[in-house]
Coordinates of C-alpha atoms and ligand atoms in Angstrom, one line a residue:
X197 CA 10.6 7.9 -30.0
X198 CA 10.1 8.9 -26.3
X199 CA 12.1 7.1 -23.7
X200 CA 10.3 4.2 -22.0
X201 CA 10.0 4.6 -18.2
X202 CA 11.0 1.5 -16.2
X203 CA 9.3 0.8 -12.9
X204 CA 9.2 -2.1 -10.5
X205 CA 5.6 -1.9 -9.5
X206 CA 2.8 -0.2 -11.5
X207 CA -0.7 0.1 -10.0
X208 CA -3.6 1.0 -12.2
X209 CA -6.5 2.5 -10.4
X210 CA -7.1 4.8 -7.4
X211 CA -9.9 3.3 -5.5
X212 CA -9.5 1.6 -2.1
X213 CA -7.8 -1.4 -3.8
X214 CA -5.2 0.7 -5.7
X215 CA -4.4 3.1 -2.8
X216 CA -4.1 0.2 -0.3
X217 CA -1.8 -1.6 -2.7
X218 CA 0.2 1.6 -3.0
X219 CA 0.5 1.9 0.8
X220 CA 1.8 -1.6 1.1
X221 CA 4.1 -1.5 -1.9
X222 CA 5.5 1.9 -0.8
X223 CA 6.3 0.5 2.7
X224 CA 7.9 -2.5 1.1
X225 CA 10.2 -0.2 -0.9
X226 CA 8.8 -1.1 -4.3
X227 CA 8.6 2.6 -5.3
X228 CA 5.1 2.1 -6.8
X229 CA 3.8 4.3 -9.5
X230 CA 0.0 4.6 -9.5
X231 CA -2.2 5.9 -12.3
X232 CA -5.5 7.3 -11.1
X233 CA -7.6 7.0 -14.3
X234 CA -10.6 9.2 -15.1
X235 CA -12.1 8.9 -11.6
X236 CA -9.4 9.8 -9.0
X237 CA -10.4 8.2 -5.8
X238 CA -12.7 5.7 -7.5
X239 CA -16.4 5.0 -6.8
X240 CA -16.5 6.2 -3.3
X241 CA -15.9 9.8 -4.4
X242 CA -19.5 9.6 -5.7
X243 CA -21.0 9.0 -2.3
X244 CA -21.6 11.1 0.8
X245 CA -21.5 8.9 3.9
X246 CA -19.5 5.7 4.2
X247 CA -20.6 4.1 7.5
X248 CA -19.1 0.7 7.1
X249 CA -15.4 1.3 6.6
X250 CA -13.7 0.1 9.8
X251 CA -12.1 2.8 12.0
X252 CA -14.7 5.5 11.6
X253 CA -17.3 5.2 14.3
X254 CA -19.1 8.3 13.1
X255 CA -18.7 7.4 9.4
X256 CA -16.7 9.4 6.9
X257 CA -17.5 11.1 3.6
X258 CA -16.4 9.0 0.6
X259 CA -14.2 11.8 -0.9
X260 CA -12.5 12.4 2.5
X261 CA -11.8 8.7 2.9
X262 CA -10.2 8.6 -0.5
X263 CA -8.2 11.7 0.1
X264 CA -6.9 10.1 3.3
X265 CA -6.0 6.9 1.6
X266 CA -4.1 8.8 -1.1
X267 CA -2.2 10.9 1.5
X268 CA -1.3 7.7 3.3
X269 CA 0.0 6.1 0.0
X270 CA 2.0 9.2 -0.8
X271 CA 3.5 9.3 2.7
X272 CA 5.2 6.0 1.9
X273 CA 6.5 7.2 -1.4
X274 CA 3.8 6.2 -3.9
X275 CA 4.1 8.3 -7.1
X276 CA 0.4 9.0 -7.8
X277 CA -0.2 10.4 -11.3
X278 CA -3.2 11.5 -13.3
X279 CA -3.5 9.3 -16.4
X280 CA -5.4 6.5 -18.1
X281 CA -4.0 3.1 -19.0
X282 CA -5.1 2.8 -22.7
X283 CA -3.3 -0.4 -23.8
X284 CA -1.3 -3.3 -22.4
X285 CA 1.2 -5.9 -23.5
X286 CA 1.5 -8.6 -20.9
X287 CA 2.8 -11.2 -23.3
X288 CA 6.2 -11.2 -21.6
X289 CA 7.9 -9.6 -18.6
X290 CA 8.7 -6.8 -18.1
X291 CA 5.2 -5.8 -19.0
X292 CA 4.3 -2.8 -21.2
X293 CA 1.5 -0.3 -20.3
X294 CA 0.5 2.7 -22.5
X295 CA -0.7 5.7 -20.7
X296 CA -3.1 8.2 -22.4
X297 CA -2.2 6.6 -25.8
X298 CA 1.3 7.9 -25.8
X299 CA 3.5 7.3 -22.7
X300 CA 5.0 3.8 -22.4
X301 CA 5.8 2.3 -19.1
X302 CA 7.7 -1.0 -18.6
X303 CA 7.0 -2.6 -15.3
X304 CA 8.3 -5.8 -13.6
X305 CA 5.0 -6.2 -11.7
X306 CA 1.5 -4.9 -12.3
X307 CA -1.5 -4.5 -10.0
X308 CA -4.8 -4.0 -11.9
X309 CA -7.2 -2.2 -9.6
X310 CA -9.5 -0.6 -12.1
X311 CA -12.9 -1.4 -10.4
X312 CA -16.2 -2.2 -11.9
X313 CA -18.8 0.4 -13.0
X314 CA -22.5 -0.2 -12.1
X315 CA -24.9 -0.3 -15.0
X316 CA -27.8 2.2 -14.9
X317 CA -31.0 2.3 -16.9
X318 CA -29.8 5.5 -18.6
X319 CA -32.6 7.8 -17.2
X320 CA -31.8 11.5 -16.7
X321 CA -33.4 11.2 -13.3
X322 CA -30.8 8.6 -12.1
X323 CA -28.2 11.4 -12.4
X324 CA -30.5 14.0 -10.9
X325 CA -31.1 11.9 -7.8
X326 CA -27.7 10.3 -7.5
X327 CA -26.9 10.1 -3.8
X328 CA -30.5 11.4 -3.1
X329 CA -32.3 8.1 -3.3
X330 CA -30.7 6.3 -6.2
X331 CA -28.1 3.6 -5.4
X332 CA -26.5 0.7 -7.1
X333 CA -25.4 -1.0 -3.9
X334 CA -27.9 -2.3 -1.3
X335 CA -25.2 -3.4 1.1
X336 CA -23.8 0.1 1.1
X337 CA -27.0 2.2 1.3
X338 CA -29.7 -0.2 2.6
X339 CA -29.2 1.0 6.1
X340 CA -30.4 4.5 5.2
X341 CA -33.8 3.0 4.2
X342 CA -34.8 1.3 7.5
X343 CA -38.6 1.1 7.7
X344 CA -38.9 2.9 4.3
X345 CA -40.2 1.8 0.9
X346 CA -37.7 0.9 -1.8
X347 CA -37.7 -0.4 -5.3
X348 CA -35.1 -2.7 -6.8
X349 CA -34.6 -3.0 -10.6
X350 CA -33.5 -6.3 -12.1
X351 CA -34.5 -9.9 -12.5
X352 CA -31.3 -11.9 -11.9
X353 CA -29.7 -13.4 -8.8
X354 CA -28.2 -10.1 -7.7
X355 CA -31.5 -8.3 -7.9
X356 CA -33.1 -11.1 -5.8
X357 CA -30.3 -11.0 -3.3
X358 CA -30.4 -7.3 -3.0
X359 CA -34.2 -7.4 -2.6
X360 CA -33.9 -9.9 0.2
X361 CA -31.2 -7.9 1.9
X362 CA -33.3 -4.7 1.7
X363 CA -36.4 -6.5 2.9
X364 CA -34.5 -7.1 6.2
X365 CA -34.4 -3.4 6.6
X366 CA -37.1 -1.7 4.7
X367 CA -40.9 -1.9 5.3
X368 CA -41.6 -2.8 1.7
X369 CA -39.6 -3.8 -1.5
X370 CA -40.9 -3.5 -5.0
X371 CA -38.9 -5.6 -7.4
X372 CA -39.2 -4.1 -10.9
X373 CA -38.7 -6.8 -13.5
X374 CA -38.9 -6.1 -17.3
X375 CA -39.7 -9.7 -18.3
X376 CA -42.6 -11.8 -17.3
X377 CA -40.3 -14.1 -15.3
X378 CA -37.2 -13.9 -13.0
X379 CA -33.8 -15.0 -14.5
X380 CA -32.5 -15.8 -11.0
X381 CA -31.8 -19.4 -9.8
X382 CA -34.8 -21.4 -8.7
X383 CA -34.0 -21.1 -5.0
X384 CA -33.6 -17.3 -5.2
X385 CA -36.9 -17.0 -7.1
X386 CA -38.7 -19.0 -4.4
X387 CA -37.3 -16.9 -1.6
X388 CA -38.3 -13.7 -3.3
X389 CA -41.7 -14.8 -4.4
X390 CA -42.7 -16.0 -1.0
X391 CA -41.2 -13.1 0.9
X392 CA -44.0 -11.2 2.6
X393 CA -42.3 -7.8 2.2
X394 CA -41.3 -8.2 -1.5
X395 CA -43.8 -7.5 -4.3
X396 CA -42.5 -8.5 -7.7
X397 CA -43.8 -6.2 -10.5
X398 CA -43.4 -8.3 -13.6
X399 CA -43.4 -6.7 -17.1
X400 CA -42.7 -3.3 -15.6
X401 CA -40.3 -0.6 -16.7
X402 CA -39.1 2.3 -14.6
X403 CA -39.2 5.4 -16.9
X404 CA -38.6 8.2 -14.4
X405 CA -38.3 9.3 -10.8
X406 CA -39.9 12.2 -9.0
X407 CA -39.6 14.1 -5.7
X408 CA -38.7 17.5 -4.4
X409 CA -36.1 16.5 -1.8
X410 CA -34.7 13.3 -3.2
X411 CA -36.6 10.4 -4.6
X412 CA -40.3 10.3 -3.6
X413 CA -41.6 7.9 -6.3
X414 CA -41.0 6.1 -9.5
X415 CA -42.9 6.4 -12.8
X416 CA -43.8 3.0 -14.0
X417 CA -45.0 1.5 -17.3
X418 CA -46.7 -1.9 -17.1
X419 CA -46.8 -3.8 -20.3
X420 CA -50.3 -5.4 -20.9
X421 CA -50.3 -7.8 -23.8
X422 CA -48.7 -6.9 -27.2
X423 CA -49.8 -3.4 -27.7
X424 CA -51.3 -2.1 -24.4
X425 CA -49.7 -0.5 -21.4
X426 CA -50.6 1.2 -18.2
X427 CA -48.7 4.1 -16.7
X428 CA -48.7 4.8 -13.0
X429 CA -46.6 6.3 -10.2
X430 CA -45.5 4.3 -7.2
X431 CA -44.4 6.1 -4.0
X432 CA -40.9 5.0 -2.9
X433 CA -38.0 6.4 -0.8
X434 CA -35.1 4.6 -2.5
X435 CA -34.4 3.3 -6.0
X436 CA -31.8 0.5 -6.3
X437 CA -30.2 -0.7 -9.5
X438 CA -29.3 -4.3 -9.7
X439 CA -28.8 -4.8 -13.4
X440 CA -25.1 -5.7 -13.3
X441 CA -21.7 -4.1 -13.5
X442 CA -19.0 -3.6 -16.2
X443 CA -15.6 -4.6 -14.9
X444 CA -12.9 -2.3 -16.3
X445 CA -10.8 -5.1 -17.6
X446 CA -11.0 -4.5 -21.4
X447 CA -7.3 -3.7 -22.1
X448 CA -6.1 -6.7 -20.1
X449 CA -8.5 -9.2 -21.6
X450 CA -6.1 -10.7 -24.2
X451 CA -3.7 -11.8 -21.5
X452 CA -5.6 -12.6 -18.3
X453 CA -8.6 -14.9 -17.8
X454 CA -12.0 -13.2 -17.3
X455 CA -15.5 -14.6 -16.7
X456 CA -18.3 -14.1 -19.2
X457 CA -19.1 -10.6 -17.7
X458 CA -15.4 -9.5 -17.8
X459 CA -14.4 -9.9 -14.1
X460 CA -10.7 -11.0 -13.9
X461 CA -10.3 -14.5 -12.7
X462 CA -7.6 -14.9 -10.0
X463 CA -6.1 -18.1 -8.5
X464 CA -8.3 -19.2 -5.5
X465 CA -8.2 -16.8 -2.7
X466 CA -5.2 -14.8 -4.1
X467 CA -5.0 -11.8 -6.4
X468 CA -2.7 -13.8 -8.8
X469 CA -3.8 -13.8 -12.4
X470 CA -2.5 -16.4 -14.8
X471 CA 0.3 -14.1 -15.8
X472 CA 3.2 -14.2 -13.3
X473 CA 3.8 -10.9 -11.7
X474 CA 0.4 -9.5 -12.7
X475 CA -2.2 -9.2 -10.0
X476 CA -5.9 -8.1 -9.9
X477 CA -7.4 -6.5 -6.8
X478 CA -10.8 -5.0 -5.8
X479 CA -14.0 -4.9 -7.8
X480 CA -12.4 -5.7 -11.1
X481 CA -11.8 -9.2 -9.8
X482 CA -14.8 -9.5 -7.4
X483 CA -18.3 -10.0 -8.7
X484 CA -19.6 -10.9 -5.3
X485 CA -18.6 -8.6 -2.4
X486 CA -17.8 -5.3 -4.1
X487 CA -17.1 -3.3 -0.9
X488 CA -14.5 -0.8 0.0
X489 CA -13.0 -2.9 2.7
X490 CA -12.8 -6.0 0.6
X491 CA -11.2 -4.0 -2.2
X492 CA -8.7 -2.6 0.3
X493 CA -8.0 -6.1 1.6
X494 CA -7.3 -7.5 -1.8
X495 CA -5.1 -4.5 -2.6
X496 CA -3.0 -5.4 0.4
X497 CA -2.7 -9.0 -0.8
X498 CA -1.7 -7.9 -4.3
X499 CA 1.1 -5.7 -3.0
X500 CA 2.4 -8.5 -0.7
X501 CA 2.3 -10.9 -3.7
X502 CA 4.1 -8.3 -5.9
X503 CA 6.8 -7.9 -3.2
X504 CA 7.3 -11.7 -3.0
X505 CA 7.4 -12.1 -6.8
X506 CA 10.0 -9.3 -7.2
X507 CA 12.1 -10.6 -4.4
X508 CA 12.1 -14.2 -5.8
X509 CA 13.1 -12.9 -9.1
X510 CA 16.0 -10.9 -7.5
X511 CA 14.5 -7.6 -8.7
X512 CA 14.5 -5.8 -5.4
Ligands
LIG857 C1 -22.5 5.4 -4.9 C2 -21.7 4.3 -4.3 C3 -21.7 4.2 -2.9 C4 -20.9 3.2 -2.3 N1 -20.9 3.1 -0.9 C5 -20.2 2.2 -0.3 C6 -20.1 2.1 1.1 O1 -20.8 2.8 1.8 N2 -19.3 1.2 1.6 C7 -18.6 0.3 0.9 O2 -17.8 -0.5 1.4 N3 -18.6 0.3 -0.5 C8 -19.4 1.3 -1.1 N4 -19.4 1.3 -2.5 C9 -18.7 0.3 -3.2 C10 -17.2 0.7 -3.3 O3 -17.1 2.0 -3.7 C11 -16.4 -0.2 -4.2 O4 -16.6 -1.5 -3.7 C12 -15.0 0.2 -4.1 O5 -14.8 1.5 -4.5 C13 -14.1 -0.7 -5.1 O6 -12.8 -0.3 -5.0 P1 -11.8 -0.6 -6.2 O7 -10.5 0.0 -5.7 O8 -11.9 -2.0 -6.6 O9 -12.3 0.3 -7.4 P2 -13.0 1.7 -7.7 O10 -13.3 2.4 -6.5 O11 -14.1 1.4 -8.7 O12 -11.8 2.5 -8.4 C14 -11.4 2.1 -9.7 C15 -10.3 3.0 -10.1 O13 -9.7 2.6 -11.3 C16 -9.5 3.7 -12.2 N5 -9.4 3.2 -13.5 C17 -10.3 2.5 -14.2 N6 -9.9 2.2 -15.4 C18 -8.6 2.7 -15.5 C19 -7.6 2.8 -16.5 N7 -7.8 2.2 -17.7 N8 -6.5 3.4 -16.3 C20 -6.3 4.0 -15.1 N9 -7.2 4.0 -14.1 C21 -8.3 3.4 -14.3 C22 -10.6 4.6 -11.9 O14 -10.3 6.0 -12.2 C23 -10.7 4.5 -10.3 O15 -9.8 5.3 -9.7 C24 -20.2 2.3 -3.1 C25 -20.2 2.4 -4.5 C26 -20.9 3.4 -5.1 C27 -20.9 3.6 -6.6

């Protein structure tokens, strides 16, 4: 049997949360080992301009920001590796993580920074127009649609919140809702339904997008009664998905608490999970803010907590 590698601080995930945790853990002499997963650099590598990360007055490209964060983590000794965590045993310390189904790592502390993946409708056109009019984050991309026309897909609280946020920037927001009602809370429903810039399209499905240089419109199907439907195109400039996220918490679920969607529940304002020495940072533990800077902030907290935990246990 292959030898088990022993480390003090293992970080799973290479988004802003993971790399920031690695910067802090490296500078605290925890000799962190970080596994990048299938998406080295995380979600921001799929976007062009990041204009809201502090410190970049002209904005920065997502891939460049993530390369810089990685270089900063490595400068302080983080051992950044390609590999996917495929199983965990957090039943007792030191904790056991399996990488790529074969390599075993035993770690005294663990920082889970595996992010959350936005759900899409599954249309080919969503891929075709990724970064060219299709977005799953109104806070991130709404600014690019000032005085333009956008559509939001979804019927829950998030879709309503994103519609209201976008209505503050865009000239018109179509909220595309599959059902004949909104699932959002009463108060959100009221705010959306009486908003002069938001038009709710009940019983509509988006089935395609069109445009020569990015999204110029959406193909819609309106359900009319049991058997009938009407197909039409609506001109839009931006198409926003707000149908939820999948937190990447599956392999940790038997040990840490999660909410009904799968977000890891941490103690109050801290990244502590219910397992001592196991911390969760970034989008995997944040159903609400889901921003690069908030992920980075919680990665910092997680590394500080790991340092304190290891120090109290006399493991440093
Ligand atoms: C298109 C797009 C544009 C965005 N624009 C902005 C913006 O302009 N400003 C902003 O603030 N936010 C933006 N966001 C949101 C931002 O990207 C996220 O909030 C942020 O990346 C979350 O960071 P994170 O570290 O929690 O996780 P992520 O960035 O999601 O990274 C998760 C990491 O975990 C790894 N991972 C997952 N599972 C495993 C596993 N089992 N083993 C090993 N590794 C694993 C992945 O490979 C990845 O490296 C955008 C998001 C998208 C999708």
